[in-house]
């Protein structure tokens, strides 16, 4: 399978721990680290490397050589803290050609094989597990391009008004050994997220993002630990693992999330409709994914560039975050089929399968997030939204408003409702879905 490298040297001061390192904090009768080893071992990981520093003996005494977990566990101990990247460099003789690196204070349940295989396929020297969260303003954000390649890092704290999509570094990395060349051979702390990755990208290294809404949380404070245990007792992390098929609520953008105007081409022009933040937050607190699928022909028409559209979507992410809400993903079609206009971008003026009512973006989302489309929902305000959703087997909901009074198509409209807020309430009730925050 692959080697798993755990950085386990942290102190648990904020957890009130004095007798053991942070990753050994009790998680319902077992150390957190043991639960994470079990999670990986159950998926075929048999090689572990523990990078220890603070109270190394405690960890060694607990795990031994790994035979209790049908695995081999090696240890490399540091004399003084080196940070995550410094630790990995220090252990270079024990690090295999490829590995996953995990911070010891992270609780996760994820489809490891899926993560590793996707990472192997992109040709980069590393892939970062990234996800949206409900507090991007104080999280380490990454910026990714159209091909999921990371081109910029925004470690916290952020400048006020920063416009960047809600993609947070979750501290789980797939790394090839070649990443070591970007770590400086010196004493002192070097962190992957803050020091090594940003410098590597500047030097042309290819790092990619694996965008997933599987359950990954750091448990560094008592509150976070308690909430994670609460979720775990309700089986939420397992349900959200992409080993299991997910259900999504697909959302159209203009007229469903934000006010419909004649083209939103500047971040200041994006205004959320009333109640949308609360509605999306409710979806986030269920096991449904919230995924936006939108036609943006303004790109083909030359009215808005990819970068400008990206800042519009960053603005949308930041406005949603004010309600602690987020989109699990967003897909847009930049095309438009009718050529022959001044200023248009010829390469996007083509008929395509992704412009709704085409359903290619739904299929792409289903592949990326292991979604069962037939147990999913599409919420839109145009016939093309509902036709697209219907064609892949979704339950379709029309947001009835003043712009679509004339739409009547019983064969593609399963329900009609007047706002996203009510649509979400309807879905959660129909599915008997609990909200688990
Ligand atoms: Zn398209």
Short mmCIF file of C-alpha atoms and ligand atoms in Angstrom, two decimals:
data_model
loop_
_atom_site.label_atom_id
_atom_site.label_comp_id
_atom_site.label_asym_id
_atom_site.label_seq_id
_atom_site.Cartn_x
_atom_site.Cartn_y
_atom_site.Cartn_z
CA UNK A 1 0.00 0.00 0.00
CA UNK A 2 2.03 3.00 1.20
CA UNK A 3 4.13 4.08 4.17
CA UNK A 4 2.37 6.31 6.74
CA UNK A 5 4.55 8.83 8.54
CA UNK A 6 3.10 10.32 11.71
CA UNK A 7 4.57 13.44 13.29
CA UNK A 8 3.86 12.73 16.95
CA UNK A 9 6.12 15.04 18.92
CA UNK A 10 3.58 17.69 19.94
CA UNK A 11 2.80 18.68 23.50
CA UNK A 12 -0.85 18.74 24.51
CA UNK A 13 -0.73 21.86 26.61
CA UNK A 14 -4.05 23.21 25.36
CA UNK A 15 -5.62 19.81 26.03
CA UNK A 16 -4.34 19.94 29.58
CA UNK A 17 -2.03 16.94 29.01
CA UNK A 18 1.11 16.70 31.13
CA UNK A 19 1.87 12.97 31.16
CA UNK A 20 1.93 12.13 27.44
CA UNK A 21 2.37 13.70 23.98
CA UNK A 22 -0.68 15.19 22.29
CA UNK A 23 -1.40 12.37 19.78
CA UNK A 24 -1.73 9.98 22.74
CA UNK A 25 -4.73 11.89 24.13
CA UNK A 26 -7.56 9.59 25.14
CA UNK A 27 -10.23 9.22 22.46
CA UNK A 28 -13.03 7.14 24.00
CA UNK A 29 -10.82 4.58 25.69
CA UNK A 30 -7.89 4.49 23.26
CA UNK A 31 -5.22 7.00 22.29
CA UNK A 32 -6.16 9.09 19.25
CA UNK A 33 -3.01 7.87 17.50
CA UNK A 34 -4.01 4.24 17.99
CA UNK A 35 -7.41 4.89 16.42
CA UNK A 36 -5.67 6.50 13.43
CA UNK A 37 -3.26 3.57 13.10
CA UNK A 38 -6.25 1.23 13.16
CA UNK A 39 -8.03 3.31 10.51
CA UNK A 40 -5.02 3.01 8.18
CA UNK A 41 -4.24 -0.61 9.04
CA UNK A 42 -7.85 -1.56 8.21
CA UNK A 43 -7.19 -0.18 4.71
CA UNK A 44 -4.03 -2.15 4.13
CA UNK A 45 -1.31 0.16 5.47
CA UNK A 46 1.35 -1.99 7.15
CA UNK A 47 4.39 0.34 7.29
CA UNK A 48 4.40 3.13 9.84
CA UNK A 49 7.09 5.61 10.77
CA UNK A 50 6.63 7.62 13.97
CA UNK A 51 8.67 10.81 14.28
CA UNK A 52 8.89 11.40 18.00
CA UNK A 53 10.36 14.11 20.19
CA UNK A 54 8.46 14.97 23.37
CA UNK A 55 8.06 11.87 25.62
CA UNK A 56 9.15 9.41 22.94
CA UNK A 57 9.27 6.49 25.37
CA UNK A 58 5.55 6.80 26.10
CA UNK A 59 4.73 6.23 22.41
CA UNK A 60 7.25 3.39 22.00
CA UNK A 61 6.02 1.60 25.10
CA UNK A 62 2.44 1.79 23.91
CA UNK A 63 2.90 0.61 20.32
CA UNK A 64 6.08 -1.45 20.41
CA UNK A 65 7.08 -2.83 17.01
CA UNK A 66 3.52 -2.69 15.65
CA UNK A 67 2.84 -6.43 15.65
CA UNK A 68 -0.28 -5.87 17.77
CA UNK A 69 -1.67 -3.94 14.78
CA UNK A 70 -0.31 -6.42 12.21
CA UNK A 71 2.07 -3.71 11.04
CA UNK A 72 5.65 -2.62 11.36
CA UNK A 73 6.28 0.59 13.28
CA UNK A 74 9.68 2.30 13.13
CA UNK A 75 10.68 5.25 15.25
CA UNK A 76 12.99 8.18 14.68
CA UNK A 77 13.55 10.45 17.64
CA UNK A 78 14.60 14.10 17.53
CA UNK A 79 16.67 15.76 20.21
CA UNK A 80 14.92 19.12 19.73
CA UNK A 81 11.76 20.20 17.85
CA UNK A 82 12.34 20.42 14.08
CA UNK A 83 8.82 21.08 12.84
CA UNK A 84 6.98 18.77 10.50
CA UNK A 85 9.31 19.16 7.53
CA UNK A 86 12.48 19.23 9.61
CA UNK A 87 11.35 15.97 11.24
CA UNK A 88 10.81 14.25 7.91
CA UNK A 89 14.22 15.39 6.63
CA UNK A 90 15.85 14.21 9.84
CA UNK A 91 14.29 10.77 9.23
CA UNK A 92 15.21 10.66 5.52
CA UNK A 93 16.94 7.29 5.73
CA UNK A 94 13.68 5.73 6.92
CA UNK A 95 11.31 7.57 4.59
CA UNK A 96 10.27 5.50 1.57
CA UNK A 97 10.05 6.73 -2.06
CA UNK A 98 6.47 7.77 -1.41
CA UNK A 99 4.57 8.20 1.82
CA UNK A 100 1.66 9.93 3.43
CA UNK A 101 2.59 12.40 6.15
CA UNK A 102 0.02 13.04 8.88
CA UNK A 103 0.15 15.37 11.88
CA UNK A 104 -0.43 13.43 15.04
CA UNK A 105 -3.19 15.69 16.35
CA UNK A 106 -5.50 15.08 13.39
CA UNK A 107 -8.52 12.79 13.51
CA UNK A 108 -9.54 11.48 10.10
CA UNK A 109 -11.61 8.86 8.39
CA UNK A 110 -11.00 8.75 4.67
CA UNK A 111 -10.63 6.47 1.67
CA UNK A 112 -6.83 6.22 1.72
CA UNK A 113 -6.55 4.21 -1.49
CA UNK A 114 -8.54 6.83 -3.37
CA UNK A 115 -6.30 9.61 -2.02
CA UNK A 116 -3.10 7.75 -2.88
CA UNK A 117 -4.20 6.70 -6.36
CA UNK A 118 -5.42 10.19 -7.26
CA UNK A 119 -2.14 11.64 -5.98
CA UNK A 120 -0.05 9.16 -7.94
CA UNK A 121 -1.92 10.08 -11.09
CA UNK A 122 -1.23 13.81 -11.09
CA UNK A 123 2.53 13.64 -11.62
CA UNK A 124 3.38 16.12 -8.85
CA UNK A 125 5.93 15.71 -6.07
CA UNK A 126 3.21 16.14 -3.48
CA UNK A 127 -0.55 16.31 -2.98
CA UNK A 128 -2.22 18.12 -0.11
CA UNK A 129 -5.56 17.01 1.27
CA UNK A 130 -7.62 20.22 1.24
CA UNK A 131 -11.18 20.91 2.28
CA UNK A 132 -13.47 23.86 2.91
CA UNK A 133 -14.15 24.62 6.57
CA UNK A 134 -16.44 26.90 8.54
CA UNK A 135 -13.67 29.30 9.63
CA UNK A 136 -11.49 30.01 6.57
CA UNK A 137 -10.60 33.48 7.94
CA UNK A 138 -8.28 31.87 10.50
CA UNK A 139 -7.14 28.82 8.51
CA UNK A 140 -4.16 28.08 6.26
CA UNK A 141 -5.56 28.49 2.74
CA UNK A 142 -4.18 27.38 -0.60
CA UNK A 143 -5.02 28.70 -4.05
CA UNK A 144 -5.42 26.15 -6.82
CA UNK A 145 -5.68 26.52 -10.57
CA UNK A 146 -8.06 24.84 -13.01
CA UNK A 147 -6.02 21.62 -12.90
CA UNK A 148 -5.94 21.43 -9.07
CA UNK A 149 -2.33 22.56 -9.05
CA UNK A 150 -1.46 24.74 -6.06
CA UNK A 151 0.03 28.07 -7.12
CA UNK A 152 -0.19 30.15 -3.93
CA UNK A 153 -0.28 29.70 -0.16
CA UNK A 154 -2.06 31.95 2.31
CA UNK A 155 -1.04 30.96 5.82
CA UNK A 156 -2.97 32.57 8.65
CA UNK A 157 -3.25 35.33 9.83
CA UNK A 158 -4.79 36.90 6.72
CA UNK A 159 -4.89 40.46 5.47
CA UNK A 160 -8.37 41.91 5.95
CA UNK A 161 -10.47 41.53 2.82
CA UNK A 162 -8.38 38.70 1.37
CA UNK A 163 -10.29 37.19 -1.56
CA UNK A 164 -9.37 33.53 -1.94
CA UNK A 165 -11.50 30.40 -2.21
CA UNK A 166 -12.20 28.38 0.92
CA UNK A 167 -9.62 25.60 0.43
CA UNK A 168 -7.91 24.76 3.69
CA UNK A 169 -4.75 22.72 4.14
CA UNK A 170 -5.91 19.83 6.34
CA UNK A 171 -2.39 18.60 7.26
CA UNK A 172 -2.48 15.25 5.44
CA UNK A 173 0.01 14.99 2.58
CA UNK A 174 0.96 12.47 -0.06
CA UNK A 175 4.65 13.11 -0.71
CA UNK A 176 7.29 11.73 -3.02
CA UNK A 177 10.77 11.62 -1.61
CA UNK A 178 11.91 14.30 -4.06
CA UNK A 179 10.15 16.85 -1.81
CA UNK A 180 13.13 16.52 0.56
CA UNK A 181 15.26 18.67 -1.78
CA UNK A 182 13.11 21.66 -0.78
CA UNK A 183 13.79 21.25 2.96
CA UNK A 184 16.81 23.19 4.21
CA UNK A 185 19.55 21.21 5.96
CA UNK A 186 19.68 23.26 9.12
CA UNK A 187 18.61 23.16 12.76
CA UNK A 188 15.42 24.77 13.95
CA UNK A 189 11.79 24.39 13.07
CA UNK A 190 10.64 23.98 9.45
CA UNK A 191 7.00 23.43 8.71
CA UNK A 192 5.64 21.98 5.46
CA UNK A 193 2.62 24.28 5.19
CA UNK A 194 4.30 27.51 6.23
CA UNK A 195 7.88 27.15 4.99
CA UNK A 196 8.62 24.28 2.64
CA UNK A 197 5.59 24.11 0.33
CA UNK A 198 5.42 27.86 -0.41
CA UNK A 199 9.15 27.94 -1.19
CA UNK A 200 8.91 24.77 -3.30
CA UNK A 201 6.05 26.17 -5.40
CA UNK A 202 8.05 29.36 -5.97
CA UNK A 203 10.88 27.21 -7.25
CA UNK A 204 8.54 25.48 -9.69
CA UNK A 205 7.66 22.32 -7.74
CA UNK A 206 4.38 20.74 -8.76
CA UNK A 207 2.07 20.40 -5.78
CA UNK A 208 -1.57 19.46 -6.16
CA UNK A 209 -4.69 19.66 -4.05
CA UNK A 210 -6.96 16.72 -3.29
CA UNK A 211 -10.27 18.38 -2.58
CA UNK A 212 -12.38 16.19 -0.32
CA UNK A 213 -15.04 16.69 2.32
CA UNK A 214 -14.21 13.52 4.20
CA UNK A 215 -13.98 13.99 7.95
CA UNK A 216 -10.61 15.48 8.93
CA UNK A 217 -10.33 17.61 12.08
CA UNK A 218 -7.49 18.72 14.26
CA UNK A 219 -8.24 18.05 17.91
CA UNK A 220 -5.80 20.56 19.39
CA UNK A 221 -8.20 22.07 21.94
CA UNK A 222 -10.59 20.55 24.47
CA UNK A 223 -13.60 21.92 22.57
CA UNK A 224 -12.49 20.48 19.25
CA UNK A 225 -11.71 17.12 20.80
CA UNK A 226 -15.13 16.99 22.47
CA UNK A 227 -16.91 17.88 19.22
CA UNK A 228 -14.97 15.28 17.26
CA UNK A 229 -15.84 12.59 19.81
CA UNK A 230 -19.48 13.69 19.64
CA UNK A 231 -19.47 13.26 15.86
CA UNK A 232 -17.62 9.95 16.08
CA UNK A 233 -20.21 8.53 18.48
CA UNK A 234 -22.86 9.34 15.85
CA UNK A 235 -20.82 7.60 13.15
CA UNK A 236 -20.54 10.83 11.11
CA UNK A 237 -16.85 10.40 10.15
CA UNK A 238 -17.51 6.93 8.73
CA UNK A 239 -20.57 8.10 6.80
CA UNK A 240 -18.55 10.95 5.29
CA UNK A 241 -15.68 8.71 4.22
CA UNK A 242 -15.55 8.35 0.44
CA UNK A 243 -15.32 4.61 0.98
CA UNK A 244 -19.11 5.05 1.21
CA UNK A 245 -21.25 6.64 -1.50
CA UNK A 246 -22.21 10.21 -0.64
CA UNK A 247 -25.38 12.18 -1.25
CA UNK A 248 -25.24 15.72 -2.56
CA UNK A 249 -27.50 18.71 -2.89
CA UNK A 250 -26.47 20.36 -6.15
CA UNK A 251 -27.13 24.07 -6.25
CA UNK A 252 -27.38 26.38 -9.19
CA UNK A 253 -25.62 29.69 -8.51
CA UNK A 254 -27.39 32.76 -9.94
CA UNK A 255 -30.93 33.01 -8.59
CA UNK A 256 -30.42 30.23 -6.04
CA UNK A 257 -27.34 31.24 -4.02
CA UNK A 258 -26.89 34.85 -5.12
CA UNK A 259 -29.12 37.52 -6.59
CA UNK A 260 -29.62 37.14 -10.32
CA UNK A 261 -28.29 40.15 -12.19
CA UNK A 262 -27.14 40.43 -15.77
CA UNK A 263 -23.75 38.79 -15.20
CA UNK A 264 -21.78 38.79 -11.92
CA UNK A 265 -18.32 39.70 -13.17
CA UNK A 266 -16.92 41.54 -10.18
CA UNK A 267 -16.77 40.33 -6.54
CA UNK A 268 -18.68 43.38 -5.31
CA UNK A 269 -21.59 42.44 -7.57
CA UNK A 270 -22.17 39.15 -5.78
CA UNK A 271 -24.95 39.43 -3.19
CA UNK A 272 -26.26 36.37 -1.38
CA UNK A 273 -30.01 35.84 -1.37
CA UNK A 274 -31.65 36.05 2.08
CA UNK A 275 -31.25 32.95 4.24
CA UNK A 276 -28.73 31.27 1.93
CA UNK A 277 -25.87 31.25 4.45
CA UNK A 278 -28.05 29.57 7.08
CA UNK A 279 -29.42 27.09 4.53
CA UNK A 280 -25.98 26.00 3.33
CA UNK A 281 -24.73 25.80 6.94
CA UNK A 282 -27.59 23.41 7.65
CA UNK A 283 -26.53 21.20 4.75
CA UNK A 284 -22.95 21.31 6.04
CA UNK A 285 -24.22 20.07 9.39
CA UNK A 286 -25.89 17.08 7.74
CA UNK A 287 -24.19 14.32 5.79
CA UNK A 288 -25.15 15.93 2.46
CA UNK A 289 -22.50 17.58 0.32
CA UNK A 290 -23.34 21.06 -0.96
CA UNK A 291 -22.05 21.42 -4.52
CA UNK A 292 -22.61 24.36 -6.85
CA UNK A 293 -22.96 23.70 -10.59
CA UNK A 294 -23.26 26.80 -12.73
CA UNK A 295 -23.20 27.91 -16.37
CA UNK A 296 -20.88 30.89 -16.78
CA UNK A 297 -21.02 31.74 -20.50
CA UNK A 298 -19.58 35.18 -19.66
CA UNK A 299 -16.17 33.52 -19.93
CA UNK A 300 -16.77 32.49 -23.55
CA UNK A 301 -18.32 35.86 -24.34
CA UNK A 302 -15.19 37.62 -23.09
CA UNK A 303 -17.03 39.41 -20.27
CA UNK A 304 -15.11 37.76 -17.43
CA UNK A 305 -11.77 35.93 -17.20
CA UNK A 306 -11.07 32.76 -15.22
CA UNK A 307 -9.17 34.82 -12.64
CA UNK A 308 -12.00 37.33 -12.26
CA UNK A 309 -14.53 34.53 -11.91
CA UNK A 310 -12.28 32.99 -9.29
CA UNK A 311 -12.41 36.16 -7.19
CA UNK A 312 -16.20 36.25 -7.57
CA UNK A 313 -16.33 32.72 -6.19
CA UNK A 314 -13.86 33.66 -3.46
CA UNK A 315 -16.23 36.45 -2.48
CA UNK A 316 -19.10 33.95 -2.42
CA UNK A 317 -17.05 31.64 -0.17
CA UNK A 318 -16.23 34.47 2.22
CA UNK A 319 -19.85 35.64 2.41
CA UNK A 320 -21.01 32.08 3.11
CA UNK A 321 -18.32 31.79 5.77
CA UNK A 322 -19.96 34.65 7.65
CA UNK A 323 -22.70 32.11 8.39
CA UNK A 324 -20.07 29.40 9.00
CA UNK A 325 -21.25 27.84 5.71
CA UNK A 326 -19.28 26.46 2.78
CA UNK A 327 -19.62 24.77 -0.56
CA UNK A 328 -17.98 21.36 -0.72
CA UNK A 329 -17.14 22.04 -4.34
CA UNK A 330 -18.04 24.22 -7.28
CA UNK A 331 -18.04 23.40 -10.98
CA UNK A 332 -18.70 25.84 -13.78
CA UNK A 333 -19.10 25.61 -17.52
CA UNK A 334 -17.20 28.45 -19.26
CA UNK A 335 -18.62 27.64 -22.70
CA UNK A 336 -21.27 29.10 -24.96
CA UNK A 337 -22.41 27.43 -28.16
CA UNK A 338 -23.10 30.37 -30.50
CA UNK A 339 -20.02 31.94 -32.03
CA UNK A 340 -19.80 35.21 -33.92
CA UNK A 341 -19.71 37.99 -31.30
CA UNK A 342 -17.17 40.74 -30.80
CA UNK A 343 -14.65 40.11 -28.02
CA UNK A 344 -15.55 36.47 -27.56
CA UNK A 345 -13.01 33.79 -26.60
CA UNK A 346 -13.06 31.46 -29.58
CA UNK A 347 -11.81 28.35 -27.78
CA UNK A 348 -14.83 28.44 -25.41
CA UNK A 349 -17.41 29.26 -28.06
CA UNK A 350 -18.25 25.64 -28.63
CA UNK A 351 -21.08 23.24 -27.99
CA UNK A 352 -20.16 21.19 -24.92
CA UNK A 353 -21.52 18.51 -22.63
CA UNK A 354 -20.97 20.51 -19.44
CA UNK A 355 -23.33 23.43 -20.05
CA UNK A 356 -26.63 22.63 -18.36
CA UNK A 357 -28.89 20.94 -19.43
CA UNK A 358 -25.77 18.91 -20.19
CA UNK A 359 -24.81 16.78 -17.21
CA UNK A 360 -21.05 16.35 -17.49
CA UNK A 361 -20.33 18.50 -14.42
CA UNK A 362 -22.64 16.30 -12.34
CA UNK A 363 -20.77 13.23 -13.53
CA UNK A 364 -17.43 14.89 -12.74
CA UNK A 365 -18.61 15.79 -9.22
CA UNK A 366 -19.92 12.26 -8.71
CA UNK A 367 -16.54 10.81 -9.68
CA UNK A 368 -14.51 13.23 -7.53
CA UNK A 369 -16.65 12.83 -4.40
CA UNK A 370 -18.09 9.32 -4.85
CA UNK A 371 -21.65 10.59 -5.07
CA UNK A 372 -24.71 8.44 -5.64
CA UNK A 373 -26.58 10.78 -8.00
CA UNK A 374 -29.83 8.86 -7.67
CA UNK A 375 -29.95 9.68 -3.96
CA UNK A 376 -29.03 13.32 -4.57
CA UNK A 377 -30.95 16.55 -5.20
CA UNK A 378 -30.75 19.39 -7.71
CA UNK A 379 -32.02 22.83 -6.73
CA UNK A 380 -32.30 25.36 -9.55
CA UNK A 381 -34.36 28.21 -10.93
CA UNK A 382 -34.23 27.33 -14.61
CA UNK A 383 -35.53 24.46 -16.64
CA UNK A 384 -31.97 23.65 -17.78
CA UNK A 385 -30.95 23.06 -14.13
CA UNK A 386 -33.75 20.61 -13.56
CA UNK A 387 -33.33 18.86 -16.90
CA UNK A 388 -29.66 18.32 -16.12
CA UNK A 389 -30.45 17.03 -12.62
CA UNK A 390 -33.23 14.80 -13.87
CA UNK A 391 -31.01 13.28 -16.55
CA UNK A 392 -28.69 11.88 -13.89
CA UNK A 393 -31.49 10.71 -11.60
CA UNK A 394 -31.56 13.50 -9.02
CA UNK A 395 -34.70 14.63 -7.23
CA UNK A 396 -35.28 18.12 -8.67
CA UNK A 397 -36.51 21.23 -6.89
CA UNK A 398 -37.46 24.45 -8.67
CA UNK A 399 -36.92 27.67 -6.75
CA UNK A 400 -40.02 29.49 -7.91
CA UNK A 401 -39.43 33.23 -8.35
CA UNK A 402 -40.58 36.17 -10.45
CA UNK A 403 -38.20 35.27 -13.31
CA UNK A 404 -39.57 31.79 -13.89
CA UNK A 405 -43.33 32.22 -13.46
CA UNK A 406 -43.89 30.67 -16.86
CA UNK A 407 -42.02 27.42 -16.32
CA UNK A 408 -44.25 24.39 -16.11
CA UNK A 409 -42.70 21.04 -16.86
CA UNK A 410 -44.07 18.38 -14.61
CA UNK A 411 -41.82 15.70 -16.03
CA UNK A 412 -38.62 17.36 -14.78
CA UNK A 413 -39.85 19.25 -11.68
CA UNK A 414 -40.31 17.02 -8.65
CA UNK A 415 -41.06 19.88 -6.23
CA UNK A 416 -41.23 23.65 -6.26
CA UNK A 417 -40.33 25.83 -3.33
CA UNK A 418 -39.79 29.58 -2.93
CA UNK A 419 -36.30 29.72 -1.37
CA UNK A 420 -33.17 27.68 -0.79
CA UNK A 421 -33.80 27.87 2.93
CA UNK A 422 -37.14 26.10 2.56
CA UNK A 423 -35.72 23.69 0.00
CA UNK A 424 -33.03 22.55 2.46
CA UNK A 425 -35.59 22.12 5.22
CA UNK A 426 -37.73 20.07 2.82
CA UNK A 427 -34.79 17.84 1.82
CA UNK A 428 -33.62 17.19 5.37
CA UNK A 429 -37.14 16.39 6.47
CA UNK A 430 -37.89 14.14 3.50
CA UNK A 431 -34.63 12.25 4.08
CA UNK A 432 -35.17 12.14 7.85
CA UNK A 433 -31.66 13.58 8.14
CA UNK A 434 -30.36 14.82 11.47
CA UNK A 435 -28.36 18.01 11.77
CA UNK A 436 -25.39 17.07 13.93
CA UNK A 437 -23.49 20.23 14.91
ZN1 LIG B 1 -19.27 23.62 -21.06
#
